[in-house]
C-alpha positions as a Markdown table, in Angstrom:
| # | Residue | x | y | z |
|---|---|---|---|---|
| 1 | Met | 30.0 | 97.1 | 77.6 |
| 2 | Arg | 32.3 | 94.1 | 77.2 |
| 3 | Arg | 33.6 | 95.6 | 73.9 |
| 4 | Leu | 34.3 | 98.9 | 75.6 |
| 5 | Arg | 36.3 | 97.2 | 78.3 |
| 6 | Gly | 38.4 | 95.5 | 75.6 |
| 7 | Gln | 39.0 | 98.8 | 73.9 |
| 8 | Glu | 40.0 | 100.3 | 77.2 |
| 9 | Arg | 42.5 | 97.5 | 77.8 |
| 10 | Ala | 43.9 | 98.0 | 74.3 |
| 11 | Ile | 44.2 | 101.7 | 74.8 |
| 12 | Thr | 45.9 | 101.3 | 78.2 |
| 13 | Gly | 48.3 | 98.7 | 76.8 |
| 14 | Asn | 49.2 | 100.9 | 73.8 |
| 15 | Arg | 49.7 | 103.9 | 76.0 |
| 16 | Gln | 52.0 | 102.1 | 78.3 |
| 17 | Thr | 54.0 | 100.8 | 75.3 |
| 18 | Ser | 54.2 | 104.3 | 73.9 |
| 19 | Trp | 55.3 | 105.8 | 77.2 |
| 20 | Ala | 58.0 | 103.1 | 77.5 |
| 21 | Phe | 59.1 | 103.9 | 73.9 |
| 22 | Ala | 59.2 | 107.7 | 74.7 |
| 23 | Asp | 61.2 | 107.2 | 77.9 |
| 24 | Ala | 63.9 | 105.3 | 76.0 |
| 25 | Phe | 63.8 | 107.5 | 72.9 |
| 26 | Val | 67.0 | 109.4 | 73.6 |
| 27 | Ala | 70.0 | 107.1 | 73.8 |
| 28 | Glu | 72.4 | 107.5 | 76.7 |
| 29 | Asp | 76.2 | 107.4 | 76.4 |
| 30 | Glu | 78.8 | 105.5 | 78.4 |
| 31 | Ala | 79.3 | 108.3 | 80.9 |
| 32 | Leu | 75.6 | 108.3 | 81.8 |
| 33 | Arg | 75.5 | 104.5 | 82.0 |
| 34 | Trp | 78.5 | 104.6 | 84.3 |
| 35 | Ala | 76.8 | 107.2 | 86.5 |
| 36 | Arg | 73.6 | 105.1 | 86.6 |
| 37 | Asp | 75.7 | 102.1 | 87.7 |
| 38 | Arg | 77.3 | 104.1 | 90.6 |
| 39 | Ala | 73.8 | 105.2 | 91.7 |
| 40 | Arg | 72.5 | 101.7 | 91.6 |
| 41 | Glu | 75.4 | 100.4 | 93.7 |
| 42 | Ala | 74.8 | 103.2 | 96.2 |
| 43 | Gly | 71.1 | 102.5 | 96.4 |
| 44 | Leu | 70.2 | 105.9 | 94.9 |
| 45 | Arg | 67.4 | 106.5 | 92.4 |
| 46 | Ser | 68.4 | 108.3 | 89.2 |
| 47 | Val | 66.1 | 110.2 | 86.9 |
| 48 | Ser | 64.8 | 108.1 | 84.0 |
| 49 | Ser | 66.2 | 108.5 | 80.4 |
| 50 | Gly | 63.0 | 110.3 | 79.5 |
| 51 | Thr | 63.2 | 112.7 | 82.4 |
| 52 | Gly | 66.8 | 113.4 | 81.6 |
| 53 | Ala | 65.9 | 114.1 | 77.9 |
| 54 | Ala | 63.2 | 116.5 | 79.1 |
| 55 | Leu | 65.6 | 118.3 | 81.4 |
| 56 | Arg | 68.1 | 118.6 | 78.5 |
| 57 | Leu | 65.4 | 120.0 | 76.2 |
| 58 | Leu | 64.1 | 122.5 | 78.9 |
| 59 | Ala | 67.6 | 123.7 | 79.6 |
| 60 | Ala | 68.2 | 124.3 | 75.9 |
| 61 | Ala | 64.7 | 126.0 | 75.5 |
| 62 | Val | 65.6 | 128.7 | 78.1 |
| 63 | Asp | 69.1 | 129.0 | 76.7 |
| 64 | Ala | 70.3 | 128.2 | 80.3 |
| 65 | Lys | 73.6 | 129.7 | 81.4 |
| 66 | Ala | 73.0 | 129.2 | 85.1 |
| 67 | Val | 71.2 | 126.2 | 86.6 |
| 68 | Ala | 70.8 | 125.2 | 90.2 |
| 69 | Glu | 70.3 | 121.5 | 91.0 |
| 70 | Ile | 69.1 | 120.2 | 94.3 |
| 71 | Gly | 70.3 | 116.6 | 94.6 |
| 72 | Thr | 73.5 | 115.9 | 92.7 |
| 73 | Gly | 73.3 | 112.1 | 93.1 |
| 74 | Thr | 76.0 | 110.5 | 91.0 |
| 75 | Gly | 75.5 | 113.0 | 88.1 |
| 76 | Val | 72.9 | 111.5 | 85.9 |
| 77 | Ser | 70.5 | 114.5 | 85.8 |
| 78 | Gly | 73.5 | 116.9 | 85.9 |
| 79 | Ile | 74.9 | 115.4 | 82.6 |
| 80 | His | 71.6 | 115.8 | 80.9 |
| 81 | Leu | 71.3 | 119.4 | 82.1 |
| 82 | Leu | 74.8 | 120.3 | 81.0 |
| 83 | His | 74.1 | 118.9 | 77.6 |
| 84 | Gly | 71.2 | 121.3 | 77.2 |
| 85 | Met | 72.9 | 124.3 | 78.7 |
| 86 | Arg | 75.0 | 126.9 | 76.8 |
| 87 | Pro | 78.6 | 125.9 | 76.2 |
| 88 | Asp | 79.6 | 128.6 | 78.8 |
| 89 | Gly | 76.9 | 127.6 | 81.3 |
| 90 | Val | 77.6 | 126.6 | 84.9 |
| 91 | Leu | 75.6 | 124.0 | 86.9 |
| 92 | Thr | 75.5 | 124.7 | 90.6 |
| 93 | Thr | 74.7 | 121.4 | 92.2 |
| 94 | Val | 73.9 | 120.8 | 95.9 |
| 95 | Asp | 73.9 | 117.5 | 97.8 |
| 96 | Ser | 74.4 | 116.5 | 101.4 |
| 97 | Asp | 76.5 | 113.5 | 100.3 |
| 98 | Pro | 80.0 | 114.5 | 99.3 |
| 99 | Glu | 80.9 | 110.9 | 98.2 |
| 100 | Ser | 78.1 | 111.0 | 95.6 |
| 101 | Gln | 79.3 | 114.3 | 94.4 |
| 102 | Gln | 82.8 | 112.8 | 93.8 |
| 103 | Phe | 81.2 | 110.2 | 91.5 |
| 104 | Ala | 79.4 | 113.0 | 89.7 |
| 105 | Arg | 82.6 | 114.9 | 89.2 |
| 106 | Gln | 84.1 | 111.8 | 87.5 |
| 107 | Ala | 80.9 | 111.3 | 85.4 |
| 108 | Phe | 81.0 | 115.0 | 84.2 |
| 109 | Arg | 84.6 | 114.6 | 83.2 |
| 110 | Ala | 83.9 | 111.4 | 81.4 |
| 111 | Ala | 81.1 | 113.1 | 79.5 |
| 112 | Gly | 83.6 | 115.7 | 78.3 |
| 113 | Phe | 82.7 | 118.7 | 80.4 |
| 114 | Ala | 85.4 | 120.9 | 81.7 |
| 115 | Gly | 85.9 | 121.2 | 85.5 |
| 116 | Asn | 84.6 | 124.9 | 85.5 |
| 117 | Arg | 81.2 | 123.8 | 84.1 |
| 118 | Ala | 80.0 | 122.6 | 87.5 |
| 119 | Arg | 80.1 | 124.1 | 91.0 |
| 120 | Phe | 79.7 | 121.4 | 93.7 |
| 121 | Ile | 78.3 | 122.5 | 97.0 |
| 122 | Pro | 78.0 | 119.9 | 99.8 |
| 123 | Gly | 75.4 | 120.5 | 102.4 |
| 124 | Arg | 71.7 | 120.5 | 103.1 |
| 125 | Ala | 69.7 | 122.3 | 100.4 |
| 126 | Leu | 67.8 | 124.6 | 102.8 |
| 127 | Glu | 71.1 | 125.8 | 104.3 |
| 128 | Val | 72.8 | 126.3 | 100.9 |
| 129 | Leu | 70.0 | 127.8 | 98.8 |
| 130 | Pro | 69.7 | 131.1 | 100.8 |
| 131 | Arg | 73.3 | 131.8 | 99.9 |
| 132 | Leu | 72.6 | 131.7 | 96.2 |
| 133 | Ala | 71.9 | 134.9 | 94.2 |
| 134 | Asp | 68.4 | 136.3 | 93.8 |
| 135 | Gly | 67.2 | 136.1 | 90.2 |
| 136 | Gly | 70.5 | 134.6 | 89.1 |
| 137 | Tyr | 69.3 | 131.3 | 87.6 |
| 138 | Asp | 67.5 | 130.2 | 84.4 |
| 139 | Leu | 66.4 | 126.8 | 85.7 |
| 140 | Val | 66.2 | 125.2 | 89.1 |
| 141 | Phe | 65.9 | 121.4 | 89.2 |
| 142 | Cys | 64.7 | 119.9 | 92.5 |
| 143 | Asp | 65.4 | 116.2 | 93.2 |
| 144 | Gly | 66.1 | 116.2 | 97.0 |
| 145 | Asp | 64.0 | 115.5 | 100.1 |
| 146 | Arg | 60.3 | 115.4 | 99.0 |
| 147 | Leu | 59.3 | 116.7 | 102.5 |
| 148 | Glu | 61.2 | 119.9 | 101.7 |
| 149 | Tyr | 59.8 | 120.4 | 98.2 |
| 150 | Leu | 57.5 | 123.3 | 99.2 |
| 151 | Asp | 60.5 | 125.0 | 100.8 |
| 152 | Tyr | 62.4 | 124.5 | 97.6 |
| 153 | Leu | 59.6 | 126.1 | 95.7 |
| 154 | Ala | 59.8 | 129.2 | 97.8 |
| 155 | Glu | 63.6 | 129.4 | 97.3 |
| 156 | Ser | 63.2 | 128.8 | 93.6 |
| 157 | Leu | 60.9 | 131.7 | 93.1 |
| 158 | Arg | 63.6 | 133.9 | 94.6 |
| 159 | Leu | 66.4 | 132.3 | 92.6 |
| 160 | Leu | 64.8 | 132.3 | 89.2 |
| 161 | Arg | 64.9 | 135.2 | 86.7 |
| 162 | Pro | 61.5 | 136.1 | 85.0 |
| 163 | Gly | 60.9 | 133.4 | 82.4 |
| 164 | Gly | 63.0 | 130.9 | 84.2 |
| 165 | Leu | 61.9 | 127.3 | 84.9 |
| 166 | Val | 61.5 | 125.3 | 88.1 |
| 167 | Cys | 61.2 | 121.5 | 87.8 |
| 168 | Phe | 60.4 | 118.9 | 90.5 |
| 169 | Glu | 61.3 | 115.2 | 90.0 |
| 170 | Gly | 59.2 | 112.2 | 91.3 |
| 171 | Val | 55.9 | 113.9 | 91.9 |
| 172 | Phe | 53.9 | 110.7 | 91.0 |
| 173 | Ala | 55.6 | 108.9 | 93.9 |
| 174 | Asp | 55.2 | 105.6 | 92.1 |
| 175 | Gly | 51.5 | 106.2 | 91.7 |
| 176 | Arg | 50.8 | 107.0 | 95.4 |
| 177 | Thr | 50.1 | 110.7 | 94.7 |
| 178 | Val | 46.8 | 109.8 | 93.0 |
| 179 | Asp | 46.0 | 106.8 | 95.2 |
| 180 | Ser | 43.0 | 107.5 | 97.5 |
| 181 | Ala | 44.4 | 105.2 | 100.2 |
| 182 | Ala | 46.0 | 106.7 | 103.3 |
| 183 | Gln | 49.5 | 108.0 | 102.3 |
| 184 | Pro | 52.7 | 109.0 | 104.2 |
| 185 | Ala | 53.7 | 112.6 | 104.9 |
| 186 | Glu | 56.0 | 112.6 | 101.8 |
| 187 | Val | 53.0 | 112.0 | 99.5 |
| 188 | Gln | 50.9 | 114.6 | 101.3 |
| 189 | Arg | 53.6 | 117.1 | 100.8 |
| 190 | Leu | 53.7 | 116.3 | 97.1 |
| 191 | Arg | 50.0 | 116.9 | 96.8 |
| 192 | Glu | 50.4 | 120.3 | 98.6 |
| 193 | Leu | 53.2 | 121.1 | 96.1 |
| 194 | Leu | 51.1 | 120.2 | 93.1 |
| 195 | Arg | 48.2 | 122.4 | 94.5 |
| 196 | Ala | 50.5 | 125.3 | 95.3 |
| 197 | Val | 52.1 | 125.3 | 91.8 |
| 198 | Arg | 48.8 | 124.9 | 90.0 |
| 199 | Glu | 47.2 | 127.7 | 92.0 |
| 200 | Ser | 50.1 | 130.1 | 91.9 |
| 201 | Thr | 49.6 | 133.4 | 90.1 |
| 202 | Val | 53.3 | 133.8 | 89.3 |
| 203 | Leu | 53.8 | 130.3 | 87.8 |
| 204 | Leu | 52.7 | 128.7 | 84.5 |
| 205 | Pro | 52.7 | 125.0 | 85.2 |
| 206 | Ser | 52.7 | 121.7 | 83.4 |
| 207 | Leu | 53.0 | 118.1 | 84.7 |
| 208 | Leu | 55.0 | 115.9 | 82.3 |
| 209 | Pro | 54.3 | 112.2 | 82.4 |
| 210 | Val | 58.0 | 111.2 | 82.1 |
| 211 | Gly | 59.8 | 108.9 | 84.6 |
| 212 | Asp | 58.1 | 109.2 | 88.0 |
| 213 | Gly | 56.5 | 112.6 | 87.0 |
| 214 | Leu | 58.2 | 115.9 | 86.3 |
| 215 | Leu | 56.4 | 119.0 | 87.5 |
| 216 | Cys | 57.5 | 122.1 | 85.6 |
| 217 | Ala | 56.6 | 125.7 | 85.8 |
| 218 | Val | 57.7 | 129.0 | 84.2 |
| 219 | Arg | 58.1 | 132.0 | 86.5 |
| 220 | Arg | 56.1 | 134.8 | 84.9 |
| 221 | Gly | 57.8 | 138.2 | 84.5 |
């Protein structure tokens, strides 16, 4: 039994090292580092490098021309999404903080994207999303208020074309989602989201262990 515990420790250590290596596998440029610095100064949490790389890959995989993002932040995730999208693709990004969106504009410009590649909409997501076109999006990325994630899911199902992707950032909640101890409402809502996506008959899901957890699902035709 002592030997097995030693093996388990070695496996755990190797896995953590491998995850750290995978998360940093894709190098980030100066524009992304600048956007991360602005987020840090503002006390905002950005997606990890691994999560950003996954978003870039997913956007490219669906040949995304139209992407909706909930939670602009300072532009870190947006840059990754734009790198994966088609050259003529447009990112529609929603955030309740116009100041953060101004940083994102600068970051997108520094990354070499033309001004018409992104549409910035200030406001609360649940007030903005109903105004977006039904079936008009290839990918919806949700990184807003965790308490509203189930509502974002309902809106995403309306916004996505058949075969489109919806992604939710931060579903691990720093390990609290799987912690059996009493948890705040935010974590309870994340558990409800995970259950709803897994049990949905119109979604094909996968939970990616990148960053703080990236829940993804394809909308079936």
